[in-house]
Amino acid sequence: MKVILDCDPGHDDAIAIILAASKVSPLDIVGITTVSGNVEVEKNTLNALKVCDIIGLDDVPVVQGAARPMVREPEIAEHIHGETGLDGPNLPKTPKRTAISQHAVDYIIEQLHHSAEPITLVPTGPLTNIALALVKDPSIRTKIKEIVLMGGGTFGNWTPAAEFNIYVDAEAAKVVFESGLPIRMFGLDVTHQALATKETVEQLKEIANPVSEFVAELLVFFMQAYKDYFAFSGGPIHDACTIAHLIDPSIFEFEDVHVAIETKGEHSYGMTVVDRLAVTGHQPNAYFATGLDQGKFWSLFKKALESYSE
């Protein structure tokens, strides 16, 4: 399956890239595009390049995208991901290579048109690049197999109503959810079930390869941030859920629902209004993840990191 990973690394974005590039993954990564989100887009791009260096993903283009949301001012999450966006591990200041000069929106459009088969888009940050591509060239709709995204939920983590990725650019999310394209949505309802704990970190340390050690360092920082700000007992690796599903679709349970994006509310801007009881009468426009098989999820997670020892 051909995929474009659109991300804002970010600890959990980094882990998603690592899973996607592992030997247990059947995914063909066409490119990694970056967007303003967890930190500024320039930092997210550097982080994507550094993650590629660590895992030896040297032949996949990294392409920088939107520096700000479509309408609103940028919003970042330094208190969760640190000043660099990947605080915790001791990373080199400069990656081995640079991003290609093309803008991510143009890269996405170009790759979709040039591919002999439809491409799955996997956005794990704000949806700005995806929305801009759909607005700039609506004909790409026929080239997109599915949009598998992390964002939203029936509750929020940035405001009481809104999850961060959707809140940062709700106008972009509205474009995507109203596009008529197949959407598979991994919101907080399910990603909070993918909770990495101290036991998880200890198991990763036992694998003892550079990639597993890097992920363990990411999780130590991320878990502490979630403990400090949300009183969580672990760190939810939100973005990895998208890749885990693409590798093994049997891990997650879904409901076929209608999701509307709130862009006008004073207290509810960025809310994903998930109609699980079909009270609106609107036709479903998203497969909404509701649960995961813990055994299968963590087994896949461990096998993916072990594969970097081979």
Coordinates of C-alpha atoms in Angstrom, one line a residue:
M1 CA 0.0 0.0 0.0
K2 CA 1.4 3.4 -1.0
V3 CA 1.2 6.0 1.7
I4 CA 2.2 9.6 2.3
L5 CA 2.8 10.4 5.9
D6 CA 1.8 14.0 6.7
C7 CA 3.0 14.9 10.2
D8 CA 4.3 17.3 12.8
P9 CA 6.9 15.3 14.7
G10 CA 6.2 15.2 17.7
H11 CA 7.0 12.1 19.8
D12 CA 4.1 10.1 18.7
D13 CA 4.5 11.2 15.0
A14 CA 8.1 10.0 15.2
I15 CA 7.0 6.6 16.5
A16 CA 4.4 6.4 13.7
I17 CA 7.2 6.9 11.1
I18 CA 9.3 4.2 12.8
L19 CA 6.4 1.7 12.7
A20 CA 5.6 2.5 9.1
A21 CA 9.3 1.9 8.1
S22 CA 9.8 -1.2 10.1
K23 CA 10.2 -4.7 8.5
V24 CA 6.8 -5.8 9.8
S25 CA 5.2 -3.0 7.7
P26 CA 3.9 -3.6 4.2
L27 CA 3.7 0.1 3.6
D28 CA 5.4 1.8 0.7
I29 CA 6.2 5.3 2.0
V30 CA 6.0 7.6 -1.0
G31 CA 7.0 10.7 1.1
I32 CA 6.9 12.4 4.5
T33 CA 5.4 15.8 4.4
T34 CA 5.4 18.2 7.4
V35 CA 3.1 20.8 8.7
S36 CA 3.0 23.4 11.5
G37 CA 1.5 21.8 14.6
N38 CA 3.3 20.5 17.7
V39 CA 6.1 23.0 17.0
E40 CA 6.9 25.3 14.0
V41 CA 7.0 23.6 10.6
E42 CA 10.8 24.2 10.3
K43 CA 11.4 22.3 13.5
N44 CA 9.0 19.5 12.5
T45 CA 10.8 19.1 9.2
L46 CA 14.2 18.8 11.0
N47 CA 12.7 16.3 13.4
A48 CA 11.3 14.2 10.5
L49 CA 14.8 14.2 8.9
K50 CA 16.4 13.2 12.1
V51 CA 14.0 10.3 12.6
C52 CA 14.8 9.1 9.1
D53 CA 18.5 9.3 9.9
I54 CA 18.0 7.1 13.0
I55 CA 16.1 4.4 11.2
G56 CA 18.1 4.6 7.9
L57 CA 15.2 5.8 5.9
D58 CA 17.4 7.6 3.4
D59 CA 15.5 7.2 0.2
V60 CA 12.1 8.7 1.2
P61 CA 11.7 12.4 0.4
V62 CA 10.9 14.7 3.3
V63 CA 9.0 17.8 2.2
Q64 CA 8.1 20.9 4.2
G65 CA 4.5 22.2 4.0
A66 CA 2.2 24.8 5.5
A67 CA 3.8 27.1 8.1
R68 CA 0.4 28.2 9.5
P69 CA -3.2 27.2 9.5
M70 CA -5.6 28.2 6.6
V71 CA -7.3 31.0 8.6
R72 CA -6.2 31.3 12.2
E73 CA -2.9 32.1 13.8
P74 CA -0.5 29.2 14.5
E75 CA -0.8 27.3 17.7
I76 CA 1.9 25.0 19.0
A77 CA 2.3 22.5 21.9
E78 CA 5.8 23.0 23.3
H79 CA 4.7 22.2 26.8
I80 CA 3.9 18.6 25.6
H81 CA 6.7 18.0 23.1
G82 CA 9.4 20.5 24.3
E83 CA 11.1 23.3 22.6
T84 CA 12.4 21.2 19.7
G85 CA 9.3 19.1 19.4
L86 CA 11.3 16.0 20.1
D87 CA 12.8 16.8 23.6
G88 CA 14.1 13.9 25.5
P89 CA 16.6 12.0 23.3
N90 CA 20.0 13.6 22.7
L91 CA 19.7 14.2 18.9
P92 CA 22.2 15.9 16.6
K93 CA 21.4 19.5 15.8
T94 CA 21.7 18.9 12.1
P95 CA 20.3 16.0 10.1
K96 CA 22.4 14.3 7.4
R97 CA 20.2 15.5 4.6
T98 CA 17.8 18.3 3.8
A99 CA 14.2 18.5 2.8
I100 CA 13.5 18.7 -0.9
S101 CA 12.7 22.3 -2.1
Q102 CA 9.1 21.5 -3.3
H103 CA 6.2 22.6 -1.1
A104 CA 4.4 19.7 0.5
V105 CA 1.0 20.6 -1.0
D106 CA 2.5 20.5 -4.5
Y107 CA 4.3 17.3 -3.7
I108 CA 1.2 15.6 -2.5
I109 CA -0.7 16.6 -5.7
E110 CA 2.2 15.6 -8.0
Q111 CA 2.6 12.2 -6.4
L112 CA -1.1 11.4 -6.5
H113 CA -1.3 12.2 -10.2
H114 CA 1.8 10.3 -11.1
S115 CA 1.0 7.2 -9.1
A116 CA -0.4 4.2 -11.1
E117 CA -2.5 3.3 -8.0
P118 CA -4.4 5.3 -5.4
I119 CA -2.4 6.5 -2.4
T120 CA -3.5 6.5 1.2
L121 CA -2.9 9.8 3.0
V122 CA -1.9 9.4 6.7
P123 CA -2.1 12.8 8.4
T124 CA -1.1 12.8 12.1
G125 CA -1.0 16.5 12.6
P126 CA -3.3 19.4 11.6
L127 CA -5.0 18.8 8.3
T128 CA -3.7 22.0 6.6
N129 CA -1.6 20.4 3.9
I130 CA -4.4 17.9 3.0
A131 CA -7.0 20.6 2.8
L132 CA -4.9 22.9 0.8
A133 CA -4.1 20.1 -1.7
L134 CA -7.9 19.4 -2.1
V135 CA -8.7 23.1 -2.6
K136 CA -5.8 23.7 -5.1
D137 CA -6.5 20.6 -7.2
P138 CA -9.9 19.0 -6.6
S139 CA -9.2 16.3 -9.2
I140 CA -6.9 14.5 -6.8
R141 CA -9.9 13.1 -5.0
T142 CA -10.0 10.2 -7.5
K143 CA -6.4 9.4 -6.7
I144 CA -6.8 9.1 -2.9
K145 CA -7.6 5.6 -1.6
E146 CA -8.4 6.7 1.9
I147 CA -7.5 9.4 4.5
V148 CA -6.4 7.7 7.7
L149 CA -6.0 10.4 10.3
M150 CA -5.3 11.0 13.9
G151 CA -7.5 13.8 15.3
G152 CA -10.6 14.7 17.2
G153 CA -12.8 12.6 19.4
T154 CA -15.9 12.9 21.5
F155 CA -13.9 15.1 24.0
G156 CA -10.9 17.4 23.8
N157 CA -7.4 17.7 25.1
W158 CA -6.6 21.3 24.0
T159 CA -9.9 22.7 25.0
P160 CA -12.7 20.7 26.8
A161 CA -14.3 20.3 23.4
A162 CA -11.4 20.1 20.9
E163 CA -8.4 17.8 20.3
F164 CA -5.2 19.6 19.4
N165 CA -4.8 18.6 15.7
I166 CA -8.4 19.6 14.8
Y167 CA -8.3 22.8 17.0
V168 CA -5.1 24.1 15.3
D169 CA -6.9 24.2 11.9
A170 CA -10.6 23.4 12.2
E171 CA -11.2 25.1 8.8
A172 CA -8.8 22.6 7.2
A173 CA -10.5 19.7 9.0
K174 CA -13.9 20.9 7.7
V175 CA -12.6 20.8 4.1
V176 CA -11.3 17.2 4.6
F177 CA -14.4 15.8 6.4
E178 CA -16.7 17.4 3.8
S179 CA -14.7 16.1 0.9
G180 CA -16.6 13.0 0.4
L181 CA -13.5 10.9 0.6
P182 CA -13.2 7.7 2.7
I183 CA -12.0 8.8 6.1
R184 CA -10.8 6.6 9.0
M185 CA -10.6 8.6 12.2
F186 CA -8.4 7.8 15.2
G187 CA -9.6 10.2 17.9
L188 CA -8.8 10.5 21.6
D189 CA -11.5 7.9 22.4
V190 CA -9.2 5.1 21.0
T191 CA -5.7 6.7 21.2
H192 CA -6.0 7.1 25.0
Q193 CA -6.3 3.3 25.1
A194 CA -2.8 3.0 23.5
L195 CA -1.1 4.1 26.7
A196 CA 2.6 3.4 27.0
T197 CA 3.7 2.9 30.6
K198 CA 6.9 2.3 32.6
E199 CA 6.5 -1.4 31.8
T200 CA 6.4 -0.5 28.1
V201 CA 9.7 1.4 28.4
E202 CA 11.4 -1.4 30.3
Q203 CA 10.3 -3.9 27.6
L204 CA 11.7 -1.6 24.9
K205 CA 15.0 -1.3 26.7
E206 CA 15.3 -5.1 26.7
I207 CA 15.1 -5.1 22.9
A208 CA 18.4 -3.1 23.0
N209 CA 18.8 -1.8 19.5
P210 CA 19.3 1.9 18.7
V211 CA 15.8 2.4 17.5
S212 CA 14.1 0.8 20.5
E213 CA 16.3 2.8 22.8
F214 CA 15.4 6.0 20.9
V215 CA 11.7 5.2 21.3
A216 CA 12.1 4.4 25.0
E217 CA 13.7 7.9 25.4
L218 CA 10.9 9.5 23.5
L219 CA 8.3 7.8 25.7
V220 CA 10.0 8.7 29.0
F221 CA 9.7 12.4 28.1
F222 CA 6.2 12.1 26.7
M223 CA 4.9 10.1 29.7
Q224 CA 6.2 12.7 32.1
A225 CA 4.6 15.5 30.1
Y226 CA 1.2 13.7 30.2
K227 CA 1.7 13.0 33.9
D228 CA 2.4 16.7 34.6
Y229 CA -0.4 18.2 32.5
F230 CA -3.1 15.6 32.4
A231 CA -2.3 13.4 35.4
F232 CA -2.0 10.3 33.1
S233 CA -0.3 7.2 34.3
G234 CA 1.4 6.8 30.9
G235 CA 1.8 8.4 27.5
P236 CA -0.8 7.8 24.7
I237 CA 1.0 7.2 21.4
H238 CA -1.9 8.7 19.4
D239 CA -0.3 8.8 16.0
A240 CA 1.0 5.2 16.0
C241 CA -2.6 4.0 15.9
T242 CA -3.0 5.0 12.3
I243 CA 0.0 2.9 11.2
A244 CA -0.9 0.0 13.4
H245 CA -4.3 -0.2 11.7
L246 CA -2.7 -0.1 8.2
I247 CA -0.3 -2.9 9.2
D248 CA -3.0 -5.0 10.9
P249 CA -6.6 -3.9 10.4
S250 CA -7.9 -6.5 12.9
I251 CA -6.5 -4.5 15.8
F252 CA -9.2 -1.8 15.9
E253 CA -13.0 -1.6 16.1
F254 CA -14.9 1.1 14.2
E255 CA -18.3 2.7 13.9
D256 CA -19.6 4.2 10.7
V257 CA -20.7 7.7 11.7
H258 CA -21.2 11.3 10.6
V259 CA -18.6 13.8 11.9
A260 CA -19.1 17.5 11.7
I261 CA -16.4 20.1 12.4
E262 CA -17.3 23.1 14.6
T263 CA -15.7 26.3 13.3
K264 CA -17.9 29.0 14.8
G265 CA -18.5 28.2 18.5
E266 CA -17.0 30.4 21.2
H267 CA -16.3 27.5 23.4
S268 CA -16.5 24.6 20.9
Y269 CA -14.2 25.7 18.1
G270 CA -12.4 22.6 16.7
M271 CA -14.9 20.1 18.1
T272 CA -15.5 17.0 16.1
V273 CA -19.2 16.4 16.5
V274 CA -19.4 12.6 16.3
D275 CA -23.0 11.4 15.7
R276 CA -22.7 7.9 17.2
L277 CA -26.5 7.6 17.7
A278 CA -27.4 8.8 14.2
V279 CA -29.6 11.6 15.7
T280 CA -28.9 14.1 12.9
G281 CA -29.9 11.9 10.0
H282 CA -26.8 12.8 8.1
Q283 CA -25.1 10.1 6.1
P284 CA -21.9 8.7 7.7
N285 CA -18.7 10.3 6.4
A286 CA -16.1 8.6 8.6
Y287 CA -15.1 5.3 10.2
F288 CA -14.6 6.2 13.8
A289 CA -12.2 4.0 15.9
T290 CA -13.8 3.0 19.2
G291 CA -11.6 0.3 20.6
L292 CA -8.4 -1.7 20.2
D293 CA -7.1 -5.2 20.9
Q294 CA -4.4 -4.5 23.5
G295 CA -2.6 -7.8 23.0
K296 CA -2.4 -7.4 19.2
F297 CA -1.4 -3.7 19.4
W298 CA 1.5 -4.1 21.8
S299 CA 2.7 -7.3 20.1
L300 CA 2.9 -5.4 16.8
F301 CA 4.6 -2.5 18.5
K302 CA 7.3 -4.7 20.0
K303 CA 7.8 -6.8 16.8
A304 CA 8.2 -3.6 14.7
L305 CA 11.0 -2.3 17.0
E306 CA 12.6 -5.8 17.2
S307 CA 12.7 -5.8 13.4
Y308 CA 15.3 -3.0 13.5
S309 CA 17.7 -5.6 15.1
E310 CA 17.6 -7.8 12.0

